[in-house]
XYZ file of C-alpha atoms in Angstrom:
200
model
C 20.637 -12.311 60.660
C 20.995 -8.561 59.693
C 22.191 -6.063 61.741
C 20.049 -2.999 61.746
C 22.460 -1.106 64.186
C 24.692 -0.228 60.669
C 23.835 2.247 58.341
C 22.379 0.794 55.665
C 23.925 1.055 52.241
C 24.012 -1.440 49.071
C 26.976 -3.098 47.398
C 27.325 -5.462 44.487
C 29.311 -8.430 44.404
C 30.831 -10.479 41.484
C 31.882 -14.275 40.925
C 34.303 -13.422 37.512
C 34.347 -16.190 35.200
C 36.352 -18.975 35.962
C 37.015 -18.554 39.676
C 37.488 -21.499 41.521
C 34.652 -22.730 43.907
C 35.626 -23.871 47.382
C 33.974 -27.553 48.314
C 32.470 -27.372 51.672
C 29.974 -29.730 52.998
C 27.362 -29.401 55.134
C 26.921 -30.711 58.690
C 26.536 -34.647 58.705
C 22.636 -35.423 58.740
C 21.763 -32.117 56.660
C 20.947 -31.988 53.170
C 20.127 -29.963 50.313
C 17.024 -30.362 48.157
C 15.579 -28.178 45.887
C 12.063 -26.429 46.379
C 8.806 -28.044 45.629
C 5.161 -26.845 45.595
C 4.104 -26.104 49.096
C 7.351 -25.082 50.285
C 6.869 -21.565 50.141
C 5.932 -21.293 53.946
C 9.125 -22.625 54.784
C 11.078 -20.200 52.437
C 9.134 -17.134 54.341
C 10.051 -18.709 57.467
C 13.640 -18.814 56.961
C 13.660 -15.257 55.608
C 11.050 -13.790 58.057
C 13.490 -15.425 61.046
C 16.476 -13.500 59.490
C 14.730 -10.196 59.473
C 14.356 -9.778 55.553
C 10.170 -9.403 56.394
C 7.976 -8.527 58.944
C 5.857 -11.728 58.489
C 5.439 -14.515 57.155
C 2.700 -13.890 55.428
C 4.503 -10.589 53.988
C 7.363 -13.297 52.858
C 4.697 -15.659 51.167
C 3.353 -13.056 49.313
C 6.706 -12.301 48.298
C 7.834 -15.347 46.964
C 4.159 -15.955 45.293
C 4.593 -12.843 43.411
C 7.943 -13.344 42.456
C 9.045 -16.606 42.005
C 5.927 -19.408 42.679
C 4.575 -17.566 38.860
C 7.467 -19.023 36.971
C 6.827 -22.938 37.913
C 9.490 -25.374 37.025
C 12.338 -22.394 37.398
C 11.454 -22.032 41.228
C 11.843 -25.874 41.335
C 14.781 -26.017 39.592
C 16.541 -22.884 41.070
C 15.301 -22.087 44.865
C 17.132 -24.039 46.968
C 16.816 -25.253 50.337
C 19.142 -26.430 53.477
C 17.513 -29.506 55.203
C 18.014 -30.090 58.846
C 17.961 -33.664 60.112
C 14.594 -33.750 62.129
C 13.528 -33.185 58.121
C 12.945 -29.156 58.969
C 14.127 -26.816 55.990
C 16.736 -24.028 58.170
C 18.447 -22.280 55.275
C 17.626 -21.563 51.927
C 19.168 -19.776 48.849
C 18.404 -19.169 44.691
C 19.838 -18.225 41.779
C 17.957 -16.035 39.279
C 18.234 -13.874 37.093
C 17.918 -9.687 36.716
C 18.228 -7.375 33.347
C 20.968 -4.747 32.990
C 19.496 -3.136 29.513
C 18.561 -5.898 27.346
C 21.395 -8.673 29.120
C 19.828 -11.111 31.401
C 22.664 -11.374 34.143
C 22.765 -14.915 36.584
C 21.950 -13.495 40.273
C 21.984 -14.908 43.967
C 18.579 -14.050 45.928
C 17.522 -14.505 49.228
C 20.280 -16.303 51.218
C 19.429 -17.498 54.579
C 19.760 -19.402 57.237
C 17.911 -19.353 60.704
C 19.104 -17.505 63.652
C 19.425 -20.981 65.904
C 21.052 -23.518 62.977
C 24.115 -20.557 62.278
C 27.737 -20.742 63.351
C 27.444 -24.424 61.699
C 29.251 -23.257 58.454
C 25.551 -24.346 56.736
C 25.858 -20.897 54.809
C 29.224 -21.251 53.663
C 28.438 -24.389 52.284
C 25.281 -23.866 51.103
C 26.167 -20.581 49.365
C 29.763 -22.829 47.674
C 26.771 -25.440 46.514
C 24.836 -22.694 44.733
C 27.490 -21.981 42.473
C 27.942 -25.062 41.658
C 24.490 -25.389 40.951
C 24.533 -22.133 39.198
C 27.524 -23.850 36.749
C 25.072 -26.235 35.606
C 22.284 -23.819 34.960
C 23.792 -20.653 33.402
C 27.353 -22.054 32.461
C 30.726 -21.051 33.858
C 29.405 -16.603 33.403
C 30.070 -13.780 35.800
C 27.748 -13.879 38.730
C 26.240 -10.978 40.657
C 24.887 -10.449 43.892
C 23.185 -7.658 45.633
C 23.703 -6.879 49.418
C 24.110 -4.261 51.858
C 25.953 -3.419 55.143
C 23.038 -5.305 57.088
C 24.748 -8.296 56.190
C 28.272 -7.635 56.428
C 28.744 -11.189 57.931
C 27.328 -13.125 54.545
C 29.451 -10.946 52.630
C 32.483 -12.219 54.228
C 30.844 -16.069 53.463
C 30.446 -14.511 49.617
C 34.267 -13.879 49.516
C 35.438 -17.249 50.598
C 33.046 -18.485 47.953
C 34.831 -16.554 44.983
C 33.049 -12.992 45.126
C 34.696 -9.973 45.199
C 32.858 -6.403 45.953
C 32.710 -4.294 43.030
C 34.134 -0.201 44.015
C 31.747 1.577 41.150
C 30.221 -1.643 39.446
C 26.054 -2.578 39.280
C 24.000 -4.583 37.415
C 20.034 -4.520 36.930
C 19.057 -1.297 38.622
C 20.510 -1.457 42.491
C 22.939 0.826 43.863
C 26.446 0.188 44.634
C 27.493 2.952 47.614
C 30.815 1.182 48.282
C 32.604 3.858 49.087
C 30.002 4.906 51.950
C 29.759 1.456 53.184
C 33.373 0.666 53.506
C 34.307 2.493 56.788
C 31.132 0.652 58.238
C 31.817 -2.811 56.895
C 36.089 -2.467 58.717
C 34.314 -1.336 62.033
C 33.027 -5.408 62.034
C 35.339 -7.344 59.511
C 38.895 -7.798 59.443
C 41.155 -6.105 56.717
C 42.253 -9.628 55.932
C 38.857 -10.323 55.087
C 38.147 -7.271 53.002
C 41.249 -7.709 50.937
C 39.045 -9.287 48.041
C 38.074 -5.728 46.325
C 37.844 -5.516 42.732
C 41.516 -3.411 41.927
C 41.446 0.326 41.340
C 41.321 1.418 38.181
């Protein structure tokens, strides 16, 4: 869930070519199936219960607008976290955004719901998208937007082979690292944050 109590500023994340990908499974009796036609309620759910809308009627417009318009790519890249009682609790994709005229492989949308966290189901789900992303784009660098909202995925990104980029963007978000930093060590641990691209 974010946490609105942080100023809010972006930062960009990178998976570099090559980097390993941690194997974590998810809790026994939970699976992870792909989206299907009618499943967009259940995507604005999950994202509505972790603050990223209002509504879920604001999220289904959302993903309509977005992502239901290009058919067999929201099937075969929106992703979903499947509880046992058959429920869908977290959910994830990977896209893609432009920088110029280069279409660069992205992570959207990552989420799981309030009550099913603390299970490791994002850790592992986020370490099966990029294994899923190796079969769809190819072993390329990866990018990710995010912000200090959601300082506790970003330390599930870093296990999973991302690094935060210091000056770094792709398509056309922000990257305030240098603002967000002192925010993001007043909640994680400096062991944690060690996985900064170098300085130059």
């Amino acid at each position: 869930m974010l946490d609105k109590s942080l100023p809010y500023f972006d930062l960009i994340m990178r998976r570099k070519t090559g980097t390993p990908i941690p194997d974590v499974p998810l809790p026994p009796g939970y699976t992870f199936v792909n989206f299907q036609p009618g499943d967009e309620r259940a995507w604005a759910e999950v994202e509505t219960s972790v603050l990223e809308f209002d509504s879920v009627p604001e999220a289904q417009d959302y993903f309509a607008k977005h992502y239901l318009c290009y058919g067999d790519d929201a099937q075969r890249r929106v992703f979903f976290v499947q509880a046992p009682n058959g429920k869908k609790i977290g959910t994830a994709s990977i896209w893609w955004e432009y920088t110029g005229k280069r279409r660069v492989p992205s992570l959207h949308w990552i989420g799981v719901k309030p009550e099913y966290q603390g299970k490791a189901i994002g850790k592992a789900m986020v370490c099966r998208l990029m294994q899923e992303t190796l079969e769809i784009e190819g072993d390329i660098d990866v990018y990710l937007h995010t912000q200090t909202w959601s300082y506790k995925a970003i330390g599930v990104y870093l296990y999973a082979g991302f690094e935060l980029l210091r000056h770094e963007t792709f398509s056309r978000h922000k990257n305030s690292f240098e603002l967000a930093l002192p925010h993001l060590q007043t909640r994680m641990s400096e062991h944690t944050l060690a996985k900064v691209e170098p300085s130059e």
